[in-house]
């Protein structure tokens, strides 16, 4: 056995190394010079020269680096050294791994420095990664304007220039960009000087460039940017555009902030201009590490695959993630802007200053930025309680996905760079964030922040892996007396980051004394787990009547597995005991029947707030999930959920409704859906009316985020389950909008309720309403408003309209931007009528979908997961599986997502077989 494992391990290492650069030479500085022509008439031509300063780590006759999507002028490639300069004997590109191999007539000598010069040229494409072309309509001139933006994470810097495109190879950069005088260029560092002299003359004389560009040299300017700090290639960035900017008030930060947008949208930058510098200043204090660059530019890009990208000193965003219009953007849009801005600014330390060694530790970047975003938002928007809200929503998302066998560990072994895009997912971001929040809670904020400061200082401008972080946290923690049971941070955290999944704790109380037993086992949505995985579980326990709950206790790895583990507690036999009352970690808890009854009675009493908000969230989430999996009686769950009628907090209500949405999803195409709707009307009518609903035709308490979310969520649900008057009120408001003299200027529908009102009106209306919404979307200049209409257009029940909408999603130059195509297909797939049309469209048009999503591979995985998530019959799944076999090549970058989708479909099918009748009976019983 031992020998077999060793051989397998060896094979993996050899396999993975073929994807990696050999490391014989390492870069320490890049001098990059580009000349771009932003003109469709010349097919967006460009020329470039890269001078890369290298150190030979050992004697080698070749240099291997990355290049993709441009042509290299082989004849002009050269290597110069301080002593002798070797001659280049060959330049060869390997398309599989994008390796550019430069062969030399003699060895480079160990520890000597050399300059590698590569002239290159090509044409930019309208993709969403590398250096790419984006476009937008100038609202005044009605003309199409173009710009160049970059998206180099994870492995697309090689599409912009020849480079050592792995995060380990940090170097400094000087960048010089030639562009037409009508444009401006911005890069990571401040602009140093501008000139009319061709900086590429030695390799690309203007005679050559001018012939291609068909323009005179006097039309162009060469912008030279200051030398950067050492950074990874994926953080290099530049934007060449006709945008304008707003400067942030200088008193908010020592760093100069500029927010850039289309000239027509510059009035939507004010919110970001204020919170950006405030968040940055807060992080400097929180980490006790200064921001190392003199400026921070933030750009709203019209075409953008992700939400935003943390390029150092030049952060790029989708318009919806940076721009906020007080009349057209909802409170939730505002919250989104704050969260994304804080997330990207957190990356300036986590990811940019200290970078993971390889993408398998991507979670160190993304988990930290996701967690620290809540710290940043909390500092600038104190009333939102972002720390609790984000923390709980992240854990709930993790509990759903990580219960699948096809989930993956937080720190995931990655051999193939083409699989990197797949791990930019809920596990890396949200589970990463949840285990970091857990760590802060069990170590205490002082220890946590001191250790982070040490980690960021020690590894500044270099690379680290998770063990480096654990070492710093353990060291500071030991100075303060260490953790209980003398456990190290690494011992605890490895159980959460290197294992897939999370535990279910089963708690049995002994009511004759104050003790209980606990067992732990990995929780799975399908069947039982056969593995013996176990965790170091932090236990936060609250007993009824306790003023101050005791500190964290531990269930050790290996405890509660084969044998039950016994604990003392402080509750009398008639008092409840609640585990994970503050949701310190992502795990589920099941109790004996008597303790469930005590907890349910408490929730259904006037003193239900004795159980903290996080505890109510935990109970709802666990009760629904355990019943779903036959580990708890649905009667207990329904009784517990009936307390929601008295709930005033958004988070527990959101949790209960999300759990009920899972039941809705599997019943919505069955004859018993009416019973579900009746139960929901009974549950919701009172809460809907209390929160303001649609009858008020206004937001009742617009300054309180909790209150707005309650009103918005209950209104959307009330209309979907046909609470009396809800849909009629929505249609009334929409009709008033259609009848107004100037609908593009005057929209009488309260901005936070628009998504619901639009969807209801398009669902109940016909083609006239749909075309009206489409026209308003075309005319709108606010990305958030366009986004609300984008989703509403998928609510139509006209088959041909939905078929046309899907067609637009894969058609160049249609109503649908490339960045939004995935959302459109997913939204149609989720609707009752749209599901059938979208399913056929996906099956028949996968090649077109695949071609439309170049540069945003994750979107195909998302579409597949959405489709599979709707499946409720074996026939549907079998059909998919046989289709999948024939179309594997289109799903090669979505393997994890497809596996998770298939498992979700099996979970649905299984549930309907086992539980449908039982649940329908309970729904009827509780609807009376």
Short mmCIF file of C-alpha atoms in Angstrom, two decimals, residues 326-491:
data_model
loop_
_atom_site.label_atom_id
_atom_site.label_comp_id
_atom_site.label_asym_id
_atom_site.label_seq_id
_atom_site.Cartn_x
_atom_site.Cartn_y
_atom_site.Cartn_z
CA UNK A 326 -29.41 57.76 -5.94
CA UNK A 327 -32.57 57.90 -8.08
CA UNK A 328 -32.07 54.73 -10.14
CA UNK A 329 -30.03 52.37 -7.93
CA UNK A 330 -31.63 50.46 -5.08
CA UNK A 331 -30.37 50.16 -1.49
CA UNK A 332 -29.20 46.66 -2.40
CA UNK A 333 -27.20 48.09 -5.33
CA UNK A 334 -25.59 50.51 -2.89
CA UNK A 335 -24.71 47.66 -0.54
CA UNK A 336 -23.19 45.76 -3.48
CA UNK A 337 -20.97 48.73 -4.42
CA UNK A 338 -19.73 49.07 -0.84
CA UNK A 339 -19.03 45.35 -0.55
CA UNK A 340 -17.14 45.05 -3.86
CA UNK A 341 -15.08 48.22 -3.28
CA UNK A 342 -14.10 46.93 0.18
CA UNK A 343 -13.31 43.45 -1.21
CA UNK A 344 -11.00 44.84 -3.91
CA UNK A 345 -9.25 47.22 -1.53
CA UNK A 346 -8.65 44.35 0.93
CA UNK A 347 -6.83 42.58 -1.91
CA UNK A 348 -4.27 45.39 -2.05
CA UNK A 349 -2.78 43.69 1.03
CA UNK A 350 -4.05 40.12 0.62
CA UNK A 351 -3.11 39.07 -2.86
CA UNK A 352 -1.14 42.08 -4.04
CA UNK A 353 1.36 42.79 -1.23
CA UNK A 354 1.48 39.14 -0.17
CA UNK A 355 0.58 36.69 -2.93
CA UNK A 356 -0.10 32.96 -2.83
CA UNK A 357 2.74 30.83 -4.24
CA UNK A 358 0.40 28.96 -6.56
CA UNK A 359 -3.30 29.06 -7.38
CA UNK A 360 -4.09 26.10 -5.10
CA UNK A 361 -4.01 28.67 -2.28
CA UNK A 362 -6.27 31.11 -4.16
CA UNK A 363 -8.48 31.09 -1.05
CA UNK A 364 -5.79 33.06 0.83
CA UNK A 365 -6.55 35.90 -1.60
CA UNK A 366 -10.27 35.48 -2.04
CA UNK A 367 -11.30 34.16 1.37
CA UNK A 368 -9.47 37.00 3.09
CA UNK A 369 -10.80 39.70 0.79
CA UNK A 370 -14.35 38.35 1.25
CA UNK A 371 -14.01 38.33 5.03
CA UNK A 372 -12.19 41.66 5.34
CA UNK A 373 -14.79 43.32 3.07
CA UNK A 374 -17.25 43.00 5.98
CA UNK A 375 -14.72 44.79 8.23
CA UNK A 376 -14.39 47.60 5.68
CA UNK A 377 -18.12 48.03 5.08
CA UNK A 378 -18.76 47.92 8.83
CA UNK A 379 -16.37 50.83 9.29
CA UNK A 380 -18.02 53.10 6.70
CA UNK A 381 -21.69 52.01 7.01
CA UNK A 382 -22.08 51.22 10.71
CA UNK A 383 -25.87 50.74 10.73
CA UNK A 384 -25.80 47.92 8.15
CA UNK A 385 -24.28 45.35 10.55
CA UNK A 386 -22.27 43.96 7.63
CA UNK A 387 -20.10 41.80 9.88
CA UNK A 388 -23.07 39.65 10.95
CA UNK A 389 -24.95 39.84 7.64
CA UNK A 390 -22.07 38.84 5.36
CA UNK A 391 -20.79 36.27 7.83
CA UNK A 392 -24.12 34.44 8.01
CA UNK A 393 -24.92 34.63 4.30
CA UNK A 394 -21.47 33.20 3.50
CA UNK A 395 -21.91 30.27 5.90
CA UNK A 396 -25.39 29.48 4.55
CA UNK A 397 -24.01 29.36 0.98
CA UNK A 398 -21.21 27.03 2.13
CA UNK A 399 -23.56 24.68 4.01
CA UNK A 400 -25.50 24.18 0.77
CA UNK A 401 -22.62 23.51 -1.62
CA UNK A 402 -20.17 21.77 0.71
CA UNK A 403 -22.69 19.02 1.53
CA UNK A 404 -22.08 17.60 -1.96
CA UNK A 405 -19.55 14.81 -2.48
CA UNK A 406 -18.43 16.75 -5.57
CA UNK A 407 -17.38 19.77 -3.52
CA UNK A 408 -13.64 20.41 -3.10
CA UNK A 409 -11.28 21.46 -0.31
CA UNK A 410 -10.59 25.15 0.34
CA UNK A 411 -6.92 24.56 -0.44
CA UNK A 412 -7.17 22.50 -3.59
CA UNK A 413 -4.34 20.65 -5.37
CA UNK A 414 -4.20 21.99 -8.94
CA UNK A 415 -2.09 20.36 -11.61
CA UNK A 416 -3.61 21.92 -14.71
CA UNK A 417 -3.66 25.75 -15.07
CA UNK A 418 -6.76 25.42 -17.27
CA UNK A 419 -8.67 24.29 -14.16
CA UNK A 420 -7.78 27.44 -12.18
CA UNK A 421 -10.91 29.32 -13.28
CA UNK A 422 -13.08 26.56 -11.77
CA UNK A 423 -11.97 27.28 -8.21
CA UNK A 424 -13.04 30.94 -8.27
CA UNK A 425 -16.16 29.67 -6.51
CA UNK A 426 -18.22 29.62 -3.31
CA UNK A 427 -15.65 27.39 -1.58
CA UNK A 428 -12.61 29.63 -2.22
CA UNK A 429 -14.51 32.85 -1.47
CA UNK A 430 -17.19 32.02 1.06
CA UNK A 431 -15.87 28.96 2.87
CA UNK A 432 -12.47 30.66 2.88
CA UNK A 433 -14.11 33.71 4.45
CA UNK A 434 -16.14 31.62 6.92
CA UNK A 435 -13.11 29.78 8.32
CA UNK A 436 -11.19 33.06 8.63
CA UNK A 437 -14.13 34.59 10.56
CA UNK A 438 -14.13 31.43 12.74
CA UNK A 439 -10.43 31.94 13.42
CA UNK A 440 -10.91 35.59 14.43
CA UNK A 441 -13.68 34.48 16.80
CA UNK A 442 -11.72 31.74 18.57
CA UNK A 443 -8.38 33.62 18.69
CA UNK A 444 -9.84 37.03 19.54
CA UNK A 445 -9.44 40.16 17.39
CA UNK A 446 -6.23 41.37 19.09
CA UNK A 447 -4.29 38.17 18.47
CA UNK A 448 -5.71 37.87 14.95
CA UNK A 449 -4.76 41.41 13.89
CA UNK A 450 -1.27 41.31 15.43
CA UNK A 451 -0.55 38.04 13.60
CA UNK A 452 -1.89 39.43 10.32
CA UNK A 453 0.36 42.46 10.70
CA UNK A 454 3.36 40.15 11.22
CA UNK A 455 2.40 38.00 8.24
CA UNK A 456 1.89 40.97 5.90
CA UNK A 457 5.16 42.58 7.01
CA UNK A 458 7.22 39.40 6.81
CA UNK A 459 6.03 38.38 3.34
CA UNK A 460 5.64 41.86 1.77
CA UNK A 461 6.37 41.86 -1.98
CA UNK A 462 6.80 38.08 -1.94
CA UNK A 463 4.75 34.88 -1.80
CA UNK A 464 3.33 32.75 0.99
CA UNK A 465 1.24 29.63 1.51
CA UNK A 466 -1.31 28.77 4.18
CA UNK A 467 1.25 27.19 6.54
CA UNK A 468 3.11 30.52 6.70
CA UNK A 469 -0.07 32.19 7.93
CA UNK A 470 -0.77 29.42 10.47
CA UNK A 471 2.75 29.83 11.88
CA UNK A 472 2.29 33.59 12.47
CA UNK A 473 -1.13 33.07 14.09
CA UNK A 474 0.17 30.30 16.38
CA UNK A 475 3.20 32.38 17.43
CA UNK A 476 1.12 35.39 18.54
CA UNK A 477 -1.55 33.17 20.08
CA UNK A 478 1.10 31.41 22.22
CA UNK A 479 2.27 34.79 23.58
CA UNK A 480 -1.28 35.21 24.90
CA UNK A 481 -1.48 31.78 26.49
CA UNK A 482 -2.40 29.64 23.48
CA UNK A 483 -5.57 27.76 22.62
CA UNK A 484 -7.33 25.34 24.95
CA UNK A 485 -5.94 21.78 24.85
CA UNK A 486 -2.65 23.22 23.57
CA UNK A 487 -3.74 22.84 19.95
CA UNK A 488 -1.95 24.82 17.20
CA UNK A 489 -3.74 26.96 14.63
CA UNK A 490 -2.42 24.65 11.90
CA UNK A 491 -3.92 21.55 13.56
#
